[in-house]
CSV table of C-alpha atoms in Angstrom, one decimal:
chain,number,residue,atom,x,y,z
A,240,MET,CA,91.2,166.7,-39.8
A,241,LYS,CA,88.5,167.2,-36.9
A,242,ALA,CA,85.0,166.4,-37.4
A,243,ALA,CA,82.7,168.8,-36.0
A,244,ASN,CA,81.4,168.3,-32.5
A,245,ASN,CA,78.3,166.4,-32.0
A,246,SER,CA,77.4,167.1,-28.3
A,247,SER,CA,73.8,168.5,-27.5
A,248,ALA,CA,72.8,170.4,-24.7
A,249,THR,CA,71.8,169.2,-21.6
A,250,SER,CA,68.1,168.6,-20.5
A,251,PRO,CA,67.7,167.5,-16.7
A,252,GLY,CA,65.6,164.3,-16.4
A,253,ILE,CA,66.1,164.0,-20.8
A,254,PRO,CA,69.0,161.3,-21.6
A,255,ASN,CA,71.5,162.8,-24.0
A,256,LEU,CA,73.1,161.3,-26.9
A,257,ALA,CA,77.2,160.6,-26.3
A,258,PRO,CA,79.0,161.9,-29.6
A,259,ALA,CA,79.8,158.6,-29.9
A,260,ASP,CA,76.1,157.3,-29.8
A,261,THR,CA,75.3,160.4,-32.5
A,262,ASP,CA,78.5,158.8,-34.6
A,263,GLU,CA,76.6,155.7,-34.5
A,264,LEU,CA,73.0,156.7,-35.6
A,265,ARG,CA,74.4,158.6,-38.3
A,266,TRP,CA,76.0,155.7,-39.1
A,267,GLN,CA,72.8,153.8,-39.2
A,268,ALA,CA,71.7,156.2,-41.7
A,269,VAL,CA,74.2,155.8,-44.4
A,270,VAL,CA,73.8,152.6,-44.3
A,271,ALA,CA,70.1,152.7,-45.0
A,272,ARG,CA,70.9,155.3,-47.3
A,273,SER,CA,68.0,156.9,-45.4
A,274,ALA,CA,66.8,160.4,-47.1
A,275,ALA,CA,64.9,161.3,-44.2
A,276,ALA,CA,68.6,162.3,-42.6
A,277,ASP,CA,69.4,164.6,-45.8
A,278,GLY,CA,69.8,167.6,-43.7
A,279,GLU,CA,70.5,166.5,-40.5
A,280,PHE,CA,74.4,166.0,-41.1
A,281,ILE,CA,77.2,164.7,-43.9
A,282,TYR,CA,79.5,162.4,-44.1
A,283,ALA,CA,82.9,162.8,-45.2
A,284,VAL,CA,85.4,159.7,-46.9
A,285,LEU,CA,88.7,160.3,-45.9
A,286,SER,CA,90.4,158.4,-48.7
A,287,THR,CA,88.6,160.3,-51.2
A,288,GLY,CA,88.5,163.7,-49.6
A,289,VAL,CA,84.9,163.5,-50.6
A,290,TYR,CA,81.8,164.9,-48.4
A,291,CYS,CA,78.2,163.3,-49.1
A,292,ARG,CA,74.4,163.1,-47.7
A,293,PRO,CA,73.4,160.2,-46.2
A,294,SER,CA,71.4,159.2,-48.9
A,295,CYS,CA,74.1,159.3,-51.7
A,296,PRO,CA,73.8,156.2,-54.3
A,297,SER,CA,77.7,156.1,-54.0
A,298,ARG,CA,79.5,153.0,-52.8
A,299,GLN,CA,79.5,152.9,-49.3
A,300,ALA,CA,82.6,153.3,-47.8
A,301,ARG,CA,84.0,151.7,-44.4
A,302,ARG,CA,83.0,152.7,-41.0
A,303,ASP,CA,86.5,154.0,-39.8
A,304,ASN,CA,87.0,155.5,-43.5
A,305,MET,CA,84.5,157.9,-42.3
A,306,ARG,CA,83.8,161.2,-40.2
A,307,PHE,CA,80.6,163.2,-39.9
A,308,PHE,CA,79.9,166.8,-40.1
A,309,ASP,CA,77.0,168.9,-39.0
A,310,ASN,CA,77.0,170.9,-42.6
A,311,PRO,CA,78.7,171.0,-46.1
A,312,ALA,CA,80.6,174.6,-44.4
A,313,ALA,CA,82.1,172.2,-41.3
A,314,ALA,CA,83.5,169.3,-43.6
A,315,GLU,CA,85.0,172.2,-46.0
A,316,GLN,CA,86.6,173.7,-43.4
A,317,ALA,CA,88.0,170.5,-42.6
A,318,GLY,CA,89.4,170.2,-46.2
A,319,PHE,CA,86.7,168.4,-47.8
A,320,ARG,CA,85.0,168.7,-51.4
A,321,PRO,CA,81.2,167.7,-52.4
A,322,CYS,CA,80.2,164.7,-54.2
A,323,LYS,CA,79.5,165.6,-57.9
A,324,ARG,CA,77.0,162.5,-57.4
A,325,CYS,CA,74.5,163.2,-54.5
A,326,ARG,CA,75.3,167.1,-54.9
A,327,PRO,CA,75.1,168.0,-50.8
A,328,THR,CA,75.1,171.6,-51.1
A,329,GLY,CA,72.2,171.7,-53.4
A,330,ALA,CA,68.6,170.8,-52.6
A,331,SER,CA,68.0,167.2,-51.8
A,332,PRO,CA,65.9,164.9,-54.2
A,333,GLN,CA,63.7,165.0,-50.7
A,334,GLU,CA,63.6,168.9,-51.0
A,335,HIS,CA,62.7,168.7,-54.6
A,336,GLN,CA,59.7,166.5,-54.0
A,337,GLN,CA,58.4,168.8,-51.8
A,338,GLN,CA,58.7,171.8,-53.7
A,339,ARG,CA,56.8,169.9,-56.5
A,340,ILE,CA,54.1,168.3,-54.2
A,341,ALA,CA,53.8,172.3,-52.4
A,342,GLU,CA,53.0,173.1,-56.0
A,343,LEU,CA,50.8,170.5,-56.8
A,344,CYS,CA,48.9,171.5,-53.4
A,345,GLN,CA,49.0,175.1,-54.8
A,346,TRP,CA,47.3,174.3,-58.1
A,347,ILE,CA,44.4,172.0,-56.3
A,348,GLN,CA,43.6,174.7,-53.9
A,349,ARG,CA,43.1,177.2,-57.2
A,350,THR,CA,40.5,174.9,-58.8
A,351,GLU,CA,37.2,175.7,-59.0
A,352,HIS,CA,36.1,171.9,-58.7
A,353,LEU,CA,38.6,169.8,-56.6
A,354,PRO,CA,40.2,167.0,-58.8
A,355,ASN,CA,40.3,163.7,-58.3
A,356,LEU,CA,43.6,161.1,-58.2
A,357,GLN,CA,43.2,160.4,-61.5
A,358,GLN,CA,43.1,164.4,-62.5
A,359,LEU,CA,45.9,165.2,-59.9
A,360,ALA,CA,48.0,162.5,-61.9
A,361,GLU,CA,47.2,164.4,-65.3
A,362,HIS,CA,48.4,167.7,-64.2
A,363,ALA,CA,51.6,166.3,-62.2
A,364,GLN,CA,52.4,164.0,-65.3
A,365,LEU,CA,52.9,161.1,-63.2
A,366,SER,CA,51.2,157.7,-62.7
A,367,PRO,CA,48.2,157.4,-60.0
A,368,HIS,CA,50.2,155.3,-58.1
A,369,TYR,CA,53.5,156.9,-58.0
A,370,LEU,CA,51.4,160.4,-57.3
A,371,HIS,CA,49.7,158.7,-54.4
A,372,ARG,CA,52.8,157.2,-52.7
A,373,LEU,CA,54.9,160.5,-53.1
A,374,PHE,CA,51.8,162.4,-51.8
A,375,LYS,CA,51.6,160.4,-48.9
A,376,GLN,CA,55.1,160.3,-48.2
A,377,THR,CA,55.4,164.1,-48.2
A,378,LEU,CA,52.5,165.1,-46.4
A,379,GLY,CA,51.9,162.6,-44.1
A,380,ILE,CA,47.7,161.8,-46.0
A,381,THR,CA,46.6,160.8,-49.5
A,382,PRO,CA,45.7,163.2,-52.1
A,383,LYS,CA,41.7,162.4,-51.1
A,384,ALA,CA,42.3,163.3,-47.2
A,385,TYR,CA,44.3,166.6,-48.7
A,386,THR,CA,41.3,167.6,-51.0
A,387,SER,CA,38.4,166.5,-48.4
A,388,ALA,CA,40.3,168.6,-45.9
A,389,LEU,CA,40.2,171.7,-48.2
A,390,ARG,CA,36.7,170.7,-49.0
A,391,GLN,CA,35.8,171.2,-45.5
A,392,GLN,CA,37.3,174.8,-45.3
A,393,ARG,CA,35.3,175.5,-48.4
A,394,LEU,CA,32.5,174.9,-46.4
A,395,GLN,CA,33.3,176.6,-43.5
A,396,ALA,CA,34.0,179.9,-45.2
A,397,GLY,CA,30.8,179.0,-47.5
A,398,LEU,CA,28.7,178.5,-44.5
A,399,SER,CA,29.3,182.3,-43.3
A,400,GLN,CA,27.9,183.3,-46.9
A,401,ALA,CA,25.6,181.3,-48.3
A,402,THR,CA,21.7,181.9,-48.0
A,403,SER,CA,21.3,177.7,-47.0
A,404,VAL,CA,23.4,175.0,-45.9
A,405,THR,CA,22.8,173.1,-49.4
A,406,GLU,CA,23.5,176.0,-51.4
A,407,ALA,CA,27.2,176.2,-49.1
A,408,ALA,CA,27.5,172.2,-49.5
A,409,TYR,CA,27.4,171.9,-53.3
A,410,ALA,CA,29.4,175.5,-53.3
A,411,ALA,CA,32.2,173.7,-51.6
A,412,GLY,CA,32.2,170.2,-53.7
A,413,PHE,CA,29.7,168.0,-51.8
A,414,ASP,CA,27.2,166.0,-54.0
A,415,SER,CA,24.8,165.6,-51.4
A,416,SER,CA,23.2,166.8,-48.4
A,417,SER,CA,23.4,163.1,-47.0
A,418,THR,CA,27.5,163.1,-48.0
A,419,LEU,CA,27.6,166.7,-46.1
A,420,TYR,CA,26.4,165.0,-42.9
A,421,ASN,CA,28.3,162.1,-43.4
A,422,GLN,CA,32.0,163.6,-43.9
A,423,ALA,CA,31.7,167.4,-42.3
A,424,ALA,CA,34.0,167.4,-39.4
A,425,LEU,CA,32.4,170.5,-37.9
A,426,GLY,CA,32.1,169.5,-34.5
A,427,MET,CA,28.5,170.5,-34.8
A,428,ALA,CA,25.6,170.7,-36.9
A,429,PRO,CA,26.1,172.9,-40.1
A,430,ALA,CA,23.6,175.0,-39.6
A,431,SER,CA,24.5,175.9,-36.2
A,432,TYR,CA,28.3,176.4,-37.8
A,433,ARG,CA,26.5,178.7,-40.1
A,434,ASP,CA,25.3,180.5,-37.1
A,435,GLY,CA,28.9,181.1,-35.7
A,436,GLY,CA,28.2,178.1,-33.2
A,437,ARG,CA,25.5,179.9,-31.2
A,438,ALA,CA,24.0,177.0,-30.2
A,439,GLN,CA,26.7,175.2,-29.1
A,440,GLN,CA,27.4,175.0,-25.2
A,441,ILE,CA,30.7,174.6,-23.9
A,442,THR,CA,31.4,173.5,-19.9
A,443,TYR,CA,34.4,174.4,-18.1
A,444,ALA,CA,35.9,173.8,-14.8
A,445,ILE,CA,39.8,175.0,-13.5
A,446,ALA,CA,41.7,173.9,-10.5
A,447,PRO,CA,45.3,174.2,-9.2
A,448,CYS,CA,47.5,171.4,-10.1
A,449,PRO,CA,50.9,170.5,-9.6
A,450,LEU,CA,52.0,172.2,-12.8
A,451,GLY,CA,50.0,175.4,-11.9
A,452,GLN,CA,46.6,176.2,-13.1
A,453,VAL,CA,44.5,173.6,-15.4
A,454,LEU,CA,41.5,174.5,-17.3
A,455,VAL,CA,39.1,171.2,-18.6
A,456,ALA,CA,36.4,171.5,-21.3
A,457,MET,CA,33.9,170.0,-22.5
A,458,SER,CA,31.3,169.9,-25.3
A,459,SER,CA,28.0,167.8,-26.0
A,460,LYS,CA,30.2,165.5,-27.5
A,461,GLY,CA,33.4,164.8,-25.0
A,462,ILE,CA,36.4,166.9,-23.5
A,463,CYS,CA,37.5,169.4,-26.4
A,464,ALA,CA,40.4,171.5,-24.3
A,465,VAL,CA,42.5,171.1,-21.6
A,466,LEU,CA,44.6,174.5,-21.0
A,467,LEU,CA,47.9,174.5,-18.7
A,468,GLY,CA,48.7,178.2,-17.3
A,469,ASP,CA,49.3,180.4,-14.2
A,470,ASP,CA,46.3,182.2,-14.5
A,471,PRO,CA,42.6,181.0,-14.1
A,472,GLN,CA,41.3,183.9,-16.0
A,473,GLN,CA,44.1,184.1,-18.7
A,474,LEU,CA,43.1,180.0,-19.2
A,475,ALA,CA,39.1,181.2,-19.7
A,476,ALA,CA,40.0,183.7,-21.8
A,477,ASP,CA,41.8,181.0,-24.2
A,478,LEU,CA,39.1,179.0,-23.9
A,479,HIS,CA,36.8,181.8,-25.5
A,480,GLN,CA,38.7,182.4,-28.2
A,481,ARG,CA,39.0,179.4,-29.1
A,482,PHE,CA,35.0,179.0,-29.2
A,483,PRO,CA,34.3,182.9,-29.8
A,484,ALA,CA,30.4,182.1,-30.3
A,485,ALA,CA,30.1,179.1,-28.3
A,486,ALA,CA,28.0,180.0,-25.0
A,487,CYS,CA,31.2,179.1,-22.5
A,488,LEU,CA,29.8,178.2,-19.1
A,489,GLN,CA,31.9,177.5,-15.7
A,490,GLN,CA,30.7,175.0,-13.9
A,491,ASP,CA,33.4,173.4,-11.5
A,492,ALA,CA,30.9,171.2,-9.6
A,493,ALA,CA,29.5,169.4,-13.1
A,494,LEU,CA,33.1,169.0,-14.3
A,495,HIS,CA,34.4,167.9,-10.8
A,496,ASP,CA,34.9,164.0,-11.7
A,497,SER,CA,36.8,164.8,-15.2
A,498,LEU,CA,38.9,167.3,-13.6
A,499,SER,CA,40.1,165.3,-11.4
A,500,ALA,CA,41.0,162.5,-13.5
A,501,VAL,CA,43.0,165.0,-15.5
A,502,ILE,CA,44.9,165.8,-12.3
A,503,GLN,CA,45.1,162.6,-11.3
A,504,LEU,CA,47.1,162.1,-15.0
A,505,ILE,CA,49.7,164.4,-14.0
A,506,GLU,CA,50.7,162.8,-10.4
A,507,GLN,CA,50.2,158.9,-11.8
A,508,PRO,CA,50.8,159.2,-15.5
A,509,HIS,CA,50.5,155.1,-16.1
A,510,ALA,CA,47.4,155.4,-14.4
A,511,GLY,CA,45.5,156.2,-17.3
A,512,ILE,CA,41.8,157.5,-17.9
A,513,LYS,CA,39.2,156.7,-20.2
A,514,LEU,CA,37.0,159.9,-20.7
A,515,PRO,CA,35.4,161.0,-24.2
A,516,LEU,CA,37.1,163.4,-26.0
A,517,ASP,CA,36.0,165.7,-28.7
A,518,ILE,CA,39.5,166.4,-31.1
A,519,ARG,CA,39.1,168.9,-33.6
A,520,GLY,CA,41.8,169.3,-36.3
A,521,THR,CA,43.0,168.5,-40.1
A,522,ALA,CA,42.9,165.0,-41.0
A,523,PHE,CA,46.8,165.2,-40.7
A,524,GLN,CA,46.8,166.5,-37.3
A,525,GLN,CA,44.3,163.5,-36.1
A,526,ARG,CA,46.9,160.8,-37.5
A,527,VAL,CA,49.8,162.7,-35.3
A,528,TRP,CA,47.5,163.3,-32.3
A,529,GLN,CA,46.6,159.4,-32.4
A,530,ALA,CA,50.3,158.7,-33.0
A,531,LEU,CA,51.3,160.8,-29.9
A,532,GLN,CA,48.3,158.7,-27.2
A,533,ARG,CA,50.2,155.6,-28.4
A,534,ILE,CA,53.7,156.7,-26.5
A,535,PRO,CA,53.7,155.1,-23.5
A,536,PRO,CA,54.2,157.3,-20.1
A,537,GLY,CA,58.0,157.3,-19.4
A,538,GLU,CA,59.1,157.1,-23.0
A,539,THR,CA,59.8,159.8,-25.7
A,540,ARG,CA,59.9,160.2,-29.4
A,541,SER,CA,61.5,162.5,-31.8
A,542,TYR,CA,59.5,164.7,-34.4
A,543,ARG,CA,61.0,162.7,-37.2
A,544,GLU,CA,60.5,158.9,-35.2
A,545,VAL,CA,56.4,160.4,-35.3
A,546,ALA,CA,56.8,161.2,-38.9
A,547,ILE,CA,58.6,158.2,-39.6
A,548,SER,CA,55.6,156.3,-37.8
A,549,LEU,CA,53.3,157.9,-40.1
A,550,ASN,CA,54.9,156.7,-43.0
A,551,ALA,CA,56.0,160.2,-43.7
A,552,PRO,CA,59.4,160.6,-43.1
A,553,ASN,CA,59.4,164.3,-44.9
A,554,ALA,CA,57.1,166.1,-42.7
A,555,VAL,CA,59.2,166.6,-39.4
A,556,ARG,CA,57.8,170.3,-39.7
A,557,ALA,CA,54.0,169.3,-40.4
A,558,VAL,CA,54.3,166.9,-36.9
A,559,ALA,CA,55.7,169.6,-35.1
A,560,GLY,CA,52.8,172.2,-36.2
A,561,ALA,CA,50.5,169.6,-35.1
A,562,CYS,CA,52.1,169.0,-31.8
A,563,ALA,CA,51.9,172.9,-31.3
A,564,ALA,CA,48.3,172.8,-32.4
A,565,ASN,CA,47.1,170.2,-29.7
A,566,PRO,CA,44.3,171.5,-27.5
A,567,LEU,CA,44.0,168.7,-25.2
A,568,ALA,CA,47.4,168.3,-23.1
A,569,LEU,CA,47.9,165.5,-20.9
A,570,LEU,CA,45.1,163.4,-22.8
A,571,VAL,CA,46.9,164.0,-26.1
A,572,PRO,CA,50.6,164.0,-24.7
A,573,CYS,CA,52.5,166.2,-26.7
A,574,HIS,CA,54.7,167.1,-24.5
A,575,ARG,CA,56.5,162.9,-25.0
A,576,VAL,CA,57.6,164.5,-28.5
A,577,ILE,CA,61.2,165.7,-28.3
A,578,ARG,CA,64.0,166.8,-30.4
A,579,SER,CA,66.4,164.1,-32.1
A,580,ASP,CA,69.5,165.0,-30.0
A,581,GLY,CA,67.5,164.4,-27.0
A,582,ALA,CA,66.7,168.3,-26.1
A,583,LEU,CA,63.3,169.8,-25.6
A,584,SER,CA,61.6,172.2,-27.9
A,585,GLY,CA,58.7,173.9,-28.0
A,586,TYR,CA,55.7,173.5,-25.9
A,587,ARG,CA,52.7,175.5,-26.2
A,588,TRP,CA,52.4,175.4,-22.0
A,589,GLY,CA,56.0,176.1,-21.5
A,590,LEU,CA,59.5,173.7,-21.5
A,591,GLU,CA,59.4,174.3,-17.9
A,592,ARG,CA,56.3,172.2,-17.5
A,593,LYS,CA,57.6,169.9,-20.4
A,594,GLN,CA,60.9,168.9,-18.1
A,595,GLN,CA,58.4,168.4,-15.0
A,596,LEU,CA,56.1,165.9,-16.7
A,597,LEU,CA,59.0,164.0,-18.6
A,598,THR,CA,60.4,164.1,-15.2
A,599,ARG,CA,57.5,162.8,-13.1
A,600,GLU,CA,56.8,160.2,-16.0
A,601,ALA,CA,60.4,158.9,-16.1
A,602,ARG,CA,60.8,158.3,-12.3
A,603,GLU,CA,57.1,156.8,-11.9
A,604,SER,CA,58.4,154.0,-14.6
A,605,ALA,CA,61.9,153.7,-12.8
A,606,ASP,CA,59.8,153.1,-9.6
A,607,ALA,CA,57.4,150.8,-11.3
């Protein structure tokens, strides 16, 4: 019987796992009965002729009696049959869990008054403690953080239609004006948001850099965008699209120091810079971006590793989505997140730039 080829594509400057290394990592996942690895591969037992998902609770086989495959079809082609206990050809327990939470989220979105944890548990017919753990494990955020983000979305939608901020606040589920100002993360005062952000001013500067062109934009709170590209006009257009109602003014001289610091970060990744940031995103995006800032230069993490670090091993796709939505290139180093096999994957500013950044960081780490 022949196992599937586990070799991965080669990416210059990125270490790739040899087949033996990949099998060793898969073996460790089987030993841990890792549900997070379900769907990544399956394993087959030579003595029984059965193949299983990594989290299968069956008695563990010896390492030398086991073979790994990329998917059930490859295992069946090699002559193995599916396990009747873990049913590797159907939806995994993890997928059932994701579906259950997805249905609960849809119910939350349909409710007029956002429910608390007890009400959610009663609707899901689960204990509050178990629901809280299941919800966070699946989405990476707590039910309270999810409903808070939904309340904010309702506020943002309502501010443009309501006759007053107070009316929009109560309609969105805020119980008082003080709660609104303490909890709403709009990036500006609610009244300014209701007016389309017209009272907000964003200054920006553009300059050549080793990666092409870089734009650095700053609000009254701090740097709110770092964009990479080849065309200065396109970068400015991207900024205006992100802040359509704000007054975006190019002031190269005023932002000279901040711009120079960002360019220095490209040339000297380990130097580090301390600049005030105005990071706007959902509760989960904020958590992902904070995790990315903890990855040292010269090192990488897989999307799954980032999800696990957030105690949300099932939220791999959500982590990838947060990386794609990152508005602060370099300062929030989403380029340090790669695929599990060591290959590069999507980078909103281009895979070539991602490769250049990782190669620079790896070279500087080796020289340190």
